[in-house]
mmCIF file of C-alpha atoms in Angstrom:
data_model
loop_
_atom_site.group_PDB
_atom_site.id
_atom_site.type_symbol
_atom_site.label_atom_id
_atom_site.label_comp_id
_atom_site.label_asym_id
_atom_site.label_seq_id
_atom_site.Cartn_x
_atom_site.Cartn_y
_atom_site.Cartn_z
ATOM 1 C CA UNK A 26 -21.956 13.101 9.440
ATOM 2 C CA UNK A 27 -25.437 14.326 8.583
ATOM 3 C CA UNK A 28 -24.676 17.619 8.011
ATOM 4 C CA UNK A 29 -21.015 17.210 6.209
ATOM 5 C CA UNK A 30 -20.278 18.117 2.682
ATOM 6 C CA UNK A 31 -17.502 16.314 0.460
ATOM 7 C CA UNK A 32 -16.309 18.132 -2.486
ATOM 8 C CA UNK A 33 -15.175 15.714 -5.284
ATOM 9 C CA UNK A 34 -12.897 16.445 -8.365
ATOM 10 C CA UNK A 35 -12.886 14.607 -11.676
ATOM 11 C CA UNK A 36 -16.210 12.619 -10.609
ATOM 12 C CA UNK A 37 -17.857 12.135 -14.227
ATOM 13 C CA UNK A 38 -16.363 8.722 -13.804
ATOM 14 C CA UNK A 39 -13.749 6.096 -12.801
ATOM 15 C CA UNK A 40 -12.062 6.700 -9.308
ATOM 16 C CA UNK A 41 -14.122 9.888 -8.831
ATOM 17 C CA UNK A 42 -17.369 8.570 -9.573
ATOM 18 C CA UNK A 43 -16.863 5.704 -6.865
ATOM 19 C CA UNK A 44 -15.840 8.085 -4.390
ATOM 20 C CA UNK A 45 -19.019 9.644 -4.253
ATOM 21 C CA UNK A 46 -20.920 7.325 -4.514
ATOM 22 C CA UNK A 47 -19.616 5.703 -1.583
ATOM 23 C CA UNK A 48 -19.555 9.154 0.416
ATOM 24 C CA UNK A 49 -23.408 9.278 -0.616
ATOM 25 C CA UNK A 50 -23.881 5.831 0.940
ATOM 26 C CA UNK A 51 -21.361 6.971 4.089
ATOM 27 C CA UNK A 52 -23.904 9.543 4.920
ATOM 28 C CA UNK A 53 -22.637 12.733 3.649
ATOM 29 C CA UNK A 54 -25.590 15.464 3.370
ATOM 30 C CA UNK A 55 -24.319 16.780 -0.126
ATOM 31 C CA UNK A 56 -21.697 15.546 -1.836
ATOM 32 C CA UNK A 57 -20.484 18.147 -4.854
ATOM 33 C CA UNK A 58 -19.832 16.616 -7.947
ATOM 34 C CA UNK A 59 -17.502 18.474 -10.655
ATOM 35 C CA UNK A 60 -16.663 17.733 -14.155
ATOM 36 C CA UNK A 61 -15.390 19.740 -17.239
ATOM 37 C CA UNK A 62 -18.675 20.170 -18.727
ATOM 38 C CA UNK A 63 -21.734 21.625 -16.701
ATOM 39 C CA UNK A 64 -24.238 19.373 -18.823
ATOM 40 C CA UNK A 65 -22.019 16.323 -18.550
ATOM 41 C CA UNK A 66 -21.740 16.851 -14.570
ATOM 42 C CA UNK A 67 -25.037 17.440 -14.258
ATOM 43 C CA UNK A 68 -25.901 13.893 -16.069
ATOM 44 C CA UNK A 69 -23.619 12.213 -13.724
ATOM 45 C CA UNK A 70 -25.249 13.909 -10.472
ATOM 46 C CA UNK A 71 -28.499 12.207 -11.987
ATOM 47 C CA UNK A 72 -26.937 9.052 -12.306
ATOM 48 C CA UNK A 73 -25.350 8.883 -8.806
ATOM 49 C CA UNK A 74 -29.014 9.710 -7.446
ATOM 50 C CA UNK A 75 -30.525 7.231 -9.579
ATOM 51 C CA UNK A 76 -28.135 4.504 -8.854
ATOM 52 C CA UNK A 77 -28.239 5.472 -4.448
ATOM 53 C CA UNK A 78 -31.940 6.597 -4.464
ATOM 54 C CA UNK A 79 -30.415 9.488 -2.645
ATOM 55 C CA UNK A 80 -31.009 13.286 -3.773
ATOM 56 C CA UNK A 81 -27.457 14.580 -2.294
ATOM 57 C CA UNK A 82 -25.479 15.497 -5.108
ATOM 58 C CA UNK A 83 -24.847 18.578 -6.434
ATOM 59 C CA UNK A 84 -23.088 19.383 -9.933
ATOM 60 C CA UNK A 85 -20.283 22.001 -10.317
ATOM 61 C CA UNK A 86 -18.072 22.863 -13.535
ATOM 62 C CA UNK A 87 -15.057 22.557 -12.637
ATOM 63 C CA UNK A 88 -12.091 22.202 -15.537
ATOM 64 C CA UNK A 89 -8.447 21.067 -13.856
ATOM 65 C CA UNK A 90 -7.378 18.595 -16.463
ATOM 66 C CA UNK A 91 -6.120 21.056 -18.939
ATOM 67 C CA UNK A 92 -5.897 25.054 -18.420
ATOM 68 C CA UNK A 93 -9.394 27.185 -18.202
ATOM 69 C CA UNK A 94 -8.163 28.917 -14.903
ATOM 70 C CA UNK A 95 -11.393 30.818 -15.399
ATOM 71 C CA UNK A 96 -13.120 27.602 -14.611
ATOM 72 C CA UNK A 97 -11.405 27.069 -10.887
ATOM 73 C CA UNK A 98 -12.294 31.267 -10.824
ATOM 74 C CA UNK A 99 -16.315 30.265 -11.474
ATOM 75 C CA UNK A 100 -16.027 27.591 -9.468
ATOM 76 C CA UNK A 101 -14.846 29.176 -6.574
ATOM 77 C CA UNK A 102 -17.541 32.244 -6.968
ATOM 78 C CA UNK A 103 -20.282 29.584 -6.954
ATOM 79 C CA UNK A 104 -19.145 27.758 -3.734
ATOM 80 C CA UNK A 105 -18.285 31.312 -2.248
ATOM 81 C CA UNK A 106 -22.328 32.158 -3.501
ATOM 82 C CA UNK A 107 -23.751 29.253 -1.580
ATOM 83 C CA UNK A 108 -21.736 30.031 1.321
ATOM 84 C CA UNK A 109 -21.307 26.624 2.779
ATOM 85 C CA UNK A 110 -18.093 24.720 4.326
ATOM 86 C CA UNK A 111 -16.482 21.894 2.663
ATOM 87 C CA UNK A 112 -15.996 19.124 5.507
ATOM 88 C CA UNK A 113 -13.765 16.881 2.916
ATOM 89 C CA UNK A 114 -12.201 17.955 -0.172
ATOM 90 C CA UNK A 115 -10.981 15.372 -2.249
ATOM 91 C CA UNK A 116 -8.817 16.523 -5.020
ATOM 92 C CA UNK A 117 -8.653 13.193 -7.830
ATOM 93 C CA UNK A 118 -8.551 15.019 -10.944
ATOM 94 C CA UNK A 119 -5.460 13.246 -12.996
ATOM 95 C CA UNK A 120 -4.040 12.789 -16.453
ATOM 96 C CA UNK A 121 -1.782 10.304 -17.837
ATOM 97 C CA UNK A 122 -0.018 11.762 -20.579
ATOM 98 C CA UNK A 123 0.391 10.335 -24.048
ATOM 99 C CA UNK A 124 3.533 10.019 -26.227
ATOM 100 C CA UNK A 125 3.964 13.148 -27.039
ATOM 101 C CA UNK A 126 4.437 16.252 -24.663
ATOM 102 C CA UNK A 127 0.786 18.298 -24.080
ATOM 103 C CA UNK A 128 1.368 21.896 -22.941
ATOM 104 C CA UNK A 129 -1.327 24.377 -21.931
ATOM 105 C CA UNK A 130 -1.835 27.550 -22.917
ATOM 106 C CA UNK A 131 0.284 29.145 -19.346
ATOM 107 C CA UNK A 132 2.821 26.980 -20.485
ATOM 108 C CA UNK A 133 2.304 23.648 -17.900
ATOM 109 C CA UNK A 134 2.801 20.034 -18.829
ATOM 110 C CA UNK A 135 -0.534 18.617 -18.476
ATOM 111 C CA UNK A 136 0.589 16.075 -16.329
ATOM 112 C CA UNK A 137 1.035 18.530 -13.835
ATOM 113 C CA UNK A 138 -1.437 20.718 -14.737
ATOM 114 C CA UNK A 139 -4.305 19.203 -12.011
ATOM 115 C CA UNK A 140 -1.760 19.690 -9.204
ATOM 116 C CA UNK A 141 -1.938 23.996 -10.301
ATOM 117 C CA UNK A 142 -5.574 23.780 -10.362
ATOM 118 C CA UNK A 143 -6.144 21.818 -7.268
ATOM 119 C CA UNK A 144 -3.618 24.501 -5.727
ATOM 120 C CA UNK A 145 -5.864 26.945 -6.761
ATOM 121 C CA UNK A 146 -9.141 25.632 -5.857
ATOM 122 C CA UNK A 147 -7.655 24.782 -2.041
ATOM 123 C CA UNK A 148 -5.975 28.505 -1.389
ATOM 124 C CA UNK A 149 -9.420 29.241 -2.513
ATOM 125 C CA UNK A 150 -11.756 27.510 -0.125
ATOM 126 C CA UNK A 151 -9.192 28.375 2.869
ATOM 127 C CA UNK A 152 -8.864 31.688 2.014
ATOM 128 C CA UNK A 153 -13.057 32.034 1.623
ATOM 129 C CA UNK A 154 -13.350 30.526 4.745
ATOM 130 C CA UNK A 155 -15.525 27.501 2.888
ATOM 131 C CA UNK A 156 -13.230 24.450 4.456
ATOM 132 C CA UNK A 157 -14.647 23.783 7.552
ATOM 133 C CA UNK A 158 -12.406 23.993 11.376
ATOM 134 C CA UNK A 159 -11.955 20.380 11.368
ATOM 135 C CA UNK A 160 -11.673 19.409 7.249
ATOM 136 C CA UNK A 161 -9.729 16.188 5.578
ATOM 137 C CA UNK A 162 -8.192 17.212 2.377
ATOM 138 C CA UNK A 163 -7.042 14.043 0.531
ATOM 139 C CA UNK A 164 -5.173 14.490 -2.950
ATOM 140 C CA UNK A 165 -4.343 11.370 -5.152
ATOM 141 C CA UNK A 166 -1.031 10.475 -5.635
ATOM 142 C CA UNK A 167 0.663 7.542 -6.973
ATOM 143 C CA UNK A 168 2.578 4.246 -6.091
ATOM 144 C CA UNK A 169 4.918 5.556 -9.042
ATOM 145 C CA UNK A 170 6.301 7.960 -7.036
ATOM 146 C CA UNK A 171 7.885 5.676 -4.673
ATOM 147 C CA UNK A 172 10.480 4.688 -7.519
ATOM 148 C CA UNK A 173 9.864 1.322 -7.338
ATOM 149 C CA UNK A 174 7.485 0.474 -10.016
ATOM 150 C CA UNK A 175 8.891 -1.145 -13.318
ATOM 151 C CA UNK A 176 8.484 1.306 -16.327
ATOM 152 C CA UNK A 177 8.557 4.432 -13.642
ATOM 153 C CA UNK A 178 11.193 6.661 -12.498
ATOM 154 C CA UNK A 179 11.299 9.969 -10.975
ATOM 155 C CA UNK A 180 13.885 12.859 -11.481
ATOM 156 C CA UNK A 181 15.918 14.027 -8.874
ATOM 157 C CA UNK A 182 15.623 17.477 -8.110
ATOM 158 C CA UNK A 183 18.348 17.919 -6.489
ATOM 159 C CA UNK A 184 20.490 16.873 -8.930
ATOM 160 C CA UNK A 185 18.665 18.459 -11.568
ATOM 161 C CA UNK A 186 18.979 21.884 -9.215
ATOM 162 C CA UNK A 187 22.533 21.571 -9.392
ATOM 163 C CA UNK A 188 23.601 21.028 -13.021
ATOM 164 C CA UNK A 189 20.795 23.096 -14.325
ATOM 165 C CA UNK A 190 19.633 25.950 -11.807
ATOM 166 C CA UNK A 191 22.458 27.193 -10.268
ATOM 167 C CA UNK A 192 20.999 24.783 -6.492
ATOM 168 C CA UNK A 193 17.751 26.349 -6.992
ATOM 169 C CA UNK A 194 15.167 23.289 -6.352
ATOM 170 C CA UNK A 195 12.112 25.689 -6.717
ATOM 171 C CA UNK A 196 13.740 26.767 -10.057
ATOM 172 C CA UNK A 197 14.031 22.754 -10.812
ATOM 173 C CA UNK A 198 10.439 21.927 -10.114
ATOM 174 C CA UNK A 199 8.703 24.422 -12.072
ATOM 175 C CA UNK A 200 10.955 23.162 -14.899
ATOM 176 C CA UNK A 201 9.797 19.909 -14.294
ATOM 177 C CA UNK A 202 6.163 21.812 -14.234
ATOM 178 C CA UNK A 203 6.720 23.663 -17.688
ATOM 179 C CA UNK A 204 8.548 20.856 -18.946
ATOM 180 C CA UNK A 205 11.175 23.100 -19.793
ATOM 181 C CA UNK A 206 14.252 23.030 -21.875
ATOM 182 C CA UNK A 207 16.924 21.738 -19.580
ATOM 183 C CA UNK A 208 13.884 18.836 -19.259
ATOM 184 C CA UNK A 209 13.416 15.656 -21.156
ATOM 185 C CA UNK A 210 9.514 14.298 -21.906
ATOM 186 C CA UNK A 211 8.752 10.592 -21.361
ATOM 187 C CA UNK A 212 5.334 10.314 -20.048
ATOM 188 C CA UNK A 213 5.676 7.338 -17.686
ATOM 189 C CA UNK A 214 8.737 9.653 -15.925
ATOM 190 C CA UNK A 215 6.451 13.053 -15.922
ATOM 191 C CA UNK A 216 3.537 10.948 -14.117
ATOM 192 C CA UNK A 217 5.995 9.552 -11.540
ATOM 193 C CA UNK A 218 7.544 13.307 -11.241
ATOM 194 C CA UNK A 219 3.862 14.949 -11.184
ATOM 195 C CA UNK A 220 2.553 12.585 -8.251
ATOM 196 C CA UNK A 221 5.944 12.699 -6.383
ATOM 197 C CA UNK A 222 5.438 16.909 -6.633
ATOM 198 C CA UNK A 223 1.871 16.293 -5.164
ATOM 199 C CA UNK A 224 3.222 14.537 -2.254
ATOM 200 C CA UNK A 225 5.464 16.969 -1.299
ATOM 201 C CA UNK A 226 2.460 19.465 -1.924
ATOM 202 C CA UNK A 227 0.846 18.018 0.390
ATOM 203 C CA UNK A 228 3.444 17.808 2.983
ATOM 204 C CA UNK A 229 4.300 21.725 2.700
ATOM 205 C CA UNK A 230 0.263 22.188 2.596
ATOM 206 C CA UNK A 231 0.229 20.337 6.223
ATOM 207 C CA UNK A 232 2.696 23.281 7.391
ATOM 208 C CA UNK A 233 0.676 25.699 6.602
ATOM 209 C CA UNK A 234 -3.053 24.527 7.818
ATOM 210 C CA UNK A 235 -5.351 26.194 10.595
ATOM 211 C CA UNK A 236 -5.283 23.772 13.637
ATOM 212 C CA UNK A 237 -7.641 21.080 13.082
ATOM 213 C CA UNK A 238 -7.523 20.715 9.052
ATOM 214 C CA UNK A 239 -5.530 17.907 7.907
ATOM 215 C CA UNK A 240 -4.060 17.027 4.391
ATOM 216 C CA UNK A 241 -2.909 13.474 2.669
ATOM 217 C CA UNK A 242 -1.767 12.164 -0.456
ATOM 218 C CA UNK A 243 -3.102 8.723 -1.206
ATOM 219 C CA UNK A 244 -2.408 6.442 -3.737
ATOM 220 C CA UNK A 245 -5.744 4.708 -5.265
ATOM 221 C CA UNK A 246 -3.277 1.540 -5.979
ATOM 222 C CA UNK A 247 -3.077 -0.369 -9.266
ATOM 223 C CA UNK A 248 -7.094 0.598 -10.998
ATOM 224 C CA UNK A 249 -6.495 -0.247 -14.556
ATOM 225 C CA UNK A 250 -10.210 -0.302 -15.483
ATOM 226 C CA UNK A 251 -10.768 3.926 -15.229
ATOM 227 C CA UNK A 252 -10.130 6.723 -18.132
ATOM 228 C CA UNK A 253 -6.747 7.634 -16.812
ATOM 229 C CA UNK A 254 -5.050 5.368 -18.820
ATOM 230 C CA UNK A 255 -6.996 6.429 -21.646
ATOM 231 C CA UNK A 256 -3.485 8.888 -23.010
ATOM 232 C CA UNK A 257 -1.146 5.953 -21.837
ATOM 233 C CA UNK A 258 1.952 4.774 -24.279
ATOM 234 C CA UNK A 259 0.956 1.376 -25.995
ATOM 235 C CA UNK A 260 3.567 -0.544 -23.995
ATOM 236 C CA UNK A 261 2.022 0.237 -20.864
ATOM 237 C CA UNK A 262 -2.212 0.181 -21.561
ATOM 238 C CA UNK A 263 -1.366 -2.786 -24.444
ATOM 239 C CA UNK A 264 1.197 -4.597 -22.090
ATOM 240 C CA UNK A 265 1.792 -3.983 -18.436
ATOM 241 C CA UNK A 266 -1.500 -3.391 -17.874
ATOM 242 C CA UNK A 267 -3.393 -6.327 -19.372
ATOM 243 C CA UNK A 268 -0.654 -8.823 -17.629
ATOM 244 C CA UNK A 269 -1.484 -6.630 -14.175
ATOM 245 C CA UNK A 270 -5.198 -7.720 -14.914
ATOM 246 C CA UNK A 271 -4.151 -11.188 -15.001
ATOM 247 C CA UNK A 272 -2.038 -11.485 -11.800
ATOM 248 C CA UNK A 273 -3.756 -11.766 -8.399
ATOM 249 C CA UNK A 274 -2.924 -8.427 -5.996
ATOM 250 C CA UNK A 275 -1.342 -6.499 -9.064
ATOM 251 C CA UNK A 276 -4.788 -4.596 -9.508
ATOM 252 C CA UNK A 277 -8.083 -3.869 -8.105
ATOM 253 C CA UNK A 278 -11.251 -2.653 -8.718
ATOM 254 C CA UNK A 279 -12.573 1.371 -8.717
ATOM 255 C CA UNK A 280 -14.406 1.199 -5.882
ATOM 256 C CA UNK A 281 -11.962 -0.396 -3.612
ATOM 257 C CA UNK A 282 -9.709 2.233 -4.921
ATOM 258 C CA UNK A 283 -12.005 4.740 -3.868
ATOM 259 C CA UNK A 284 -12.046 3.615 -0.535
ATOM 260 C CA UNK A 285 -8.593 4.565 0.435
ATOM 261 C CA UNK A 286 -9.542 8.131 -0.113
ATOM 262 C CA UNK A 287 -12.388 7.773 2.406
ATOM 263 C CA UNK A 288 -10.319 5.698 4.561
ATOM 264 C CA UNK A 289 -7.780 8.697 4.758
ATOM 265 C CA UNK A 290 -10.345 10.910 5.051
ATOM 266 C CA UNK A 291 -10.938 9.619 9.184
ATOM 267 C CA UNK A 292 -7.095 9.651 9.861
ATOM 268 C CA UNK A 293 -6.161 12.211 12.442
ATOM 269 C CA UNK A 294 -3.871 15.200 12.071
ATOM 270 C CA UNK A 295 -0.525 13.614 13.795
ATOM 271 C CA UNK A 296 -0.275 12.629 10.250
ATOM 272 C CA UNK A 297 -1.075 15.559 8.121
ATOM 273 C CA UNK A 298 1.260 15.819 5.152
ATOM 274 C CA UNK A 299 1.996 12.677 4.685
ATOM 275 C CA UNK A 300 2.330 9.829 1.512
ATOM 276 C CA UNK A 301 0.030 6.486 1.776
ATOM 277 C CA UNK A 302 -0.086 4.120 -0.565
ATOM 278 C CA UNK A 303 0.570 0.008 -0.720
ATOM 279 C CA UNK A 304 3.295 -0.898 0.808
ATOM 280 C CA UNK A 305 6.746 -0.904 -0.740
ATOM 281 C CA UNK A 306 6.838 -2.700 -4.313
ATOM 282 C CA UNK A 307 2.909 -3.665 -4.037
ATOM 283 C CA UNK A 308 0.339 -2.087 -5.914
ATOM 284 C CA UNK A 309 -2.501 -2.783 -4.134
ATOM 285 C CA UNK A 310 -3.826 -3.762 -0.061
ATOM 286 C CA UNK A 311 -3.655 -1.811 2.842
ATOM 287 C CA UNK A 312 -2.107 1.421 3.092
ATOM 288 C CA UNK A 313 0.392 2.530 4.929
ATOM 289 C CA UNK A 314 2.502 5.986 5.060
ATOM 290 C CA UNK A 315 5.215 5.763 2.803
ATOM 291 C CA UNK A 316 9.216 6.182 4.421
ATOM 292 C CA UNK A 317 11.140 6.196 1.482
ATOM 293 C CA UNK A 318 13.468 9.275 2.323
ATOM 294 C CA UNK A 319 12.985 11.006 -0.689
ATOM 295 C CA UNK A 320 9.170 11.850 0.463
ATOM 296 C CA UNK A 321 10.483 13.478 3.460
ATOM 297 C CA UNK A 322 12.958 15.935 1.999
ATOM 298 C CA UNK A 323 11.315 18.930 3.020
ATOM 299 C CA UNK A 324 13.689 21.551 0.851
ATOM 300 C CA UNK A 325 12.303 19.228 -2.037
ATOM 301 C CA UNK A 326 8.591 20.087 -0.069
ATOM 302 C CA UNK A 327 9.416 24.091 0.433
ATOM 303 C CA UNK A 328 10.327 24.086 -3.251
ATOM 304 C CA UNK A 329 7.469 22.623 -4.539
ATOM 305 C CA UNK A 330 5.202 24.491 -3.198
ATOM 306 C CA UNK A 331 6.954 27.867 -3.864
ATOM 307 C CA UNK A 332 7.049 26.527 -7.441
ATOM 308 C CA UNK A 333 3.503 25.847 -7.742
ATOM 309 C CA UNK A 334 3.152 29.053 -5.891
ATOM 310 C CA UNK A 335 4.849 30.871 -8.596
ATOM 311 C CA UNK A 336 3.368 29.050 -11.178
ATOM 312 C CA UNK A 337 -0.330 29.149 -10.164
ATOM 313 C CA UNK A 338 -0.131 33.297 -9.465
ATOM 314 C CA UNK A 339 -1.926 31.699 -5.748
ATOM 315 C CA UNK A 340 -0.474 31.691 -2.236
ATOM 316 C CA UNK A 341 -1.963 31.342 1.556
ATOM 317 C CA UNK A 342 -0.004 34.520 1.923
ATOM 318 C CA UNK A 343 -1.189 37.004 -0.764
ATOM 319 C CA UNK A 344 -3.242 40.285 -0.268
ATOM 320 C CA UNK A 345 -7.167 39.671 -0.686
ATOM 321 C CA UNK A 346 -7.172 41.616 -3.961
ATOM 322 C CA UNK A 347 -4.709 39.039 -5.029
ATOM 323 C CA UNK A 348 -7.158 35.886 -4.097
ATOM 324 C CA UNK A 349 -8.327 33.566 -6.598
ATOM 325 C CA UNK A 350 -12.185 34.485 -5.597
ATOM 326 C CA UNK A 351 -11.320 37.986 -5.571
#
């Protein structure tokens, strides 16, 4: 462990924040911090040493809330610069989205927006060479996605393929990623839809990984008490989630959030691609890979990622020139 580095998205507080801090304490040599803004990054690398009396982290603009491709670009050219593998990635950039739909300037819900950038920063490191023979890349998903959390549903592609896209599931999901026209906005359903599209990222991403490199989605569990709630409807931040504070097991704290990414981050790869999160209608303890069929649907997995594919301009297979540090 003393000479691994950890890569961390969204890490100017909440889940992020934990995570390296507790990656610090693990024993990681350097542990990259990035954030939207290079001076507000650089303020929370200071506070992370201050707080661990440890000089390991390193700040990094990095923008994958919202759409600055340019930023995942810059980001990339830096890492590339330094030259120096990532040993674990973990992608936990998120947004909640408010009442009203949010669309970038490409045209993406911002909901799903992280999942594009994350896309691109990951084809990016593998295609640099900067993740290292053996890395753990975790991505945070969501106990949403299962379907069985009140207030939360998810679409059904398939259905949604066949009444709207002629059978064409890739079609369906980047619909569901532009929020297009044949597609309906209610913010609790796009987060459920976003995280269930980053588990079957994840699973398609396992296909396609050098021997050795392993990918998982994780769900941090019920963590009421970060920013991504700060775009959340009233009846969910003003109701659901102040009765969740008040019953026992229906939330937990940051930092034991945090540590299901690092627990993930020591599985093996006989279980690259999968889902974890608390088991089936809990929202927090131990996780466990999720077998709700709809997770394992691997035309739903092939069209995701060709969607995000499509949608990001990025793939594993495209000429150099084409590369997202080219």
């Amino acid at each position: 462990m003393e000479h691994s580095i950890a890569l961390v998205t969204g890490t100017t507080s909440g889940l992020g924040y934990a995570a390296a801090r507790m990656l610090a304490i693990k024993g990681y040599r350097q542990v990259i911090v990035t954030g939207r803004s290079l001076a507000r990054v650089q303020e929370t690398a200071a506070q992370l040493a201050a707080e661990t009396k440890m000089q390991v982290f390193t700040p990094l603009e990095l923008e994958l809330e919202l759409d600055t491709p340019s930023s995942v670009q810059s980001a990339l050219a830096e890492l590339v610069k330094r030259g120096r593998p990532v040993d674990f990635l973990l992608l936990n950039a998120g947004w909640i989205g408010g009442k009203e739909r949010v669309l970038t300037a490409a045209g993406i819900e911002a909901t799903q927006a992280p999942l594009i950038g994350h896309h691109q920063l990951t084809v990016g490191l593998l295609r640099a060479n900067l993740l290292s023979p053996n890395a753990r890349i975790v991505i945070a998903g969501s106990e949403s996605a299962r379907g069985d959390v009140p207030m939360f549903s998810y679409t059904d592609v398939a259905a949604l393929a066949a009444t709207q896209h002629q059978g064409d599931r890739s079609a369906a999901v980047k619909a569901l990623l532009r929020s297009g026209p044949n597609v309906k906005y209610e913010p609790n359903r796009a987060h459920s839809d976003a995280k269930l599209i980053v588990a079957w990222w994840a699973a398609a991403l396992a296909r396609r990984l050098p021997p050795g490199m392993a990918v998982y989605a994780v769900s941090p569990g019920s963590t009421p008490d970060t920013k991504g709630l700060r775009n959340a409807g009233p009846a969910l931040k003003w109701l659901m989630v102040p009765l969740m504070k008040l019953i026992p097991g229906m939330s937990h704290s940051p930092e034991t959030a945090a540590h299901r990414y690092l627990q993930a981050s020591e599985f093996g790869t006989d279980v690259s691609g999968q889902f974890f999160a608390s088991a089936p209608k809990k929202f927090t303890g131990p996780i466990e890979a999720m077998r709700h069929p709809h997770f394992h649907d691997r035309a739903n997995q092939e069209a995701a990622w060709q969607a995000v594919v499509e949608v990001s301009g990025v793939d594993l297979s495209y000429p150099a020139s084409l590369s997202a540090v080219s």
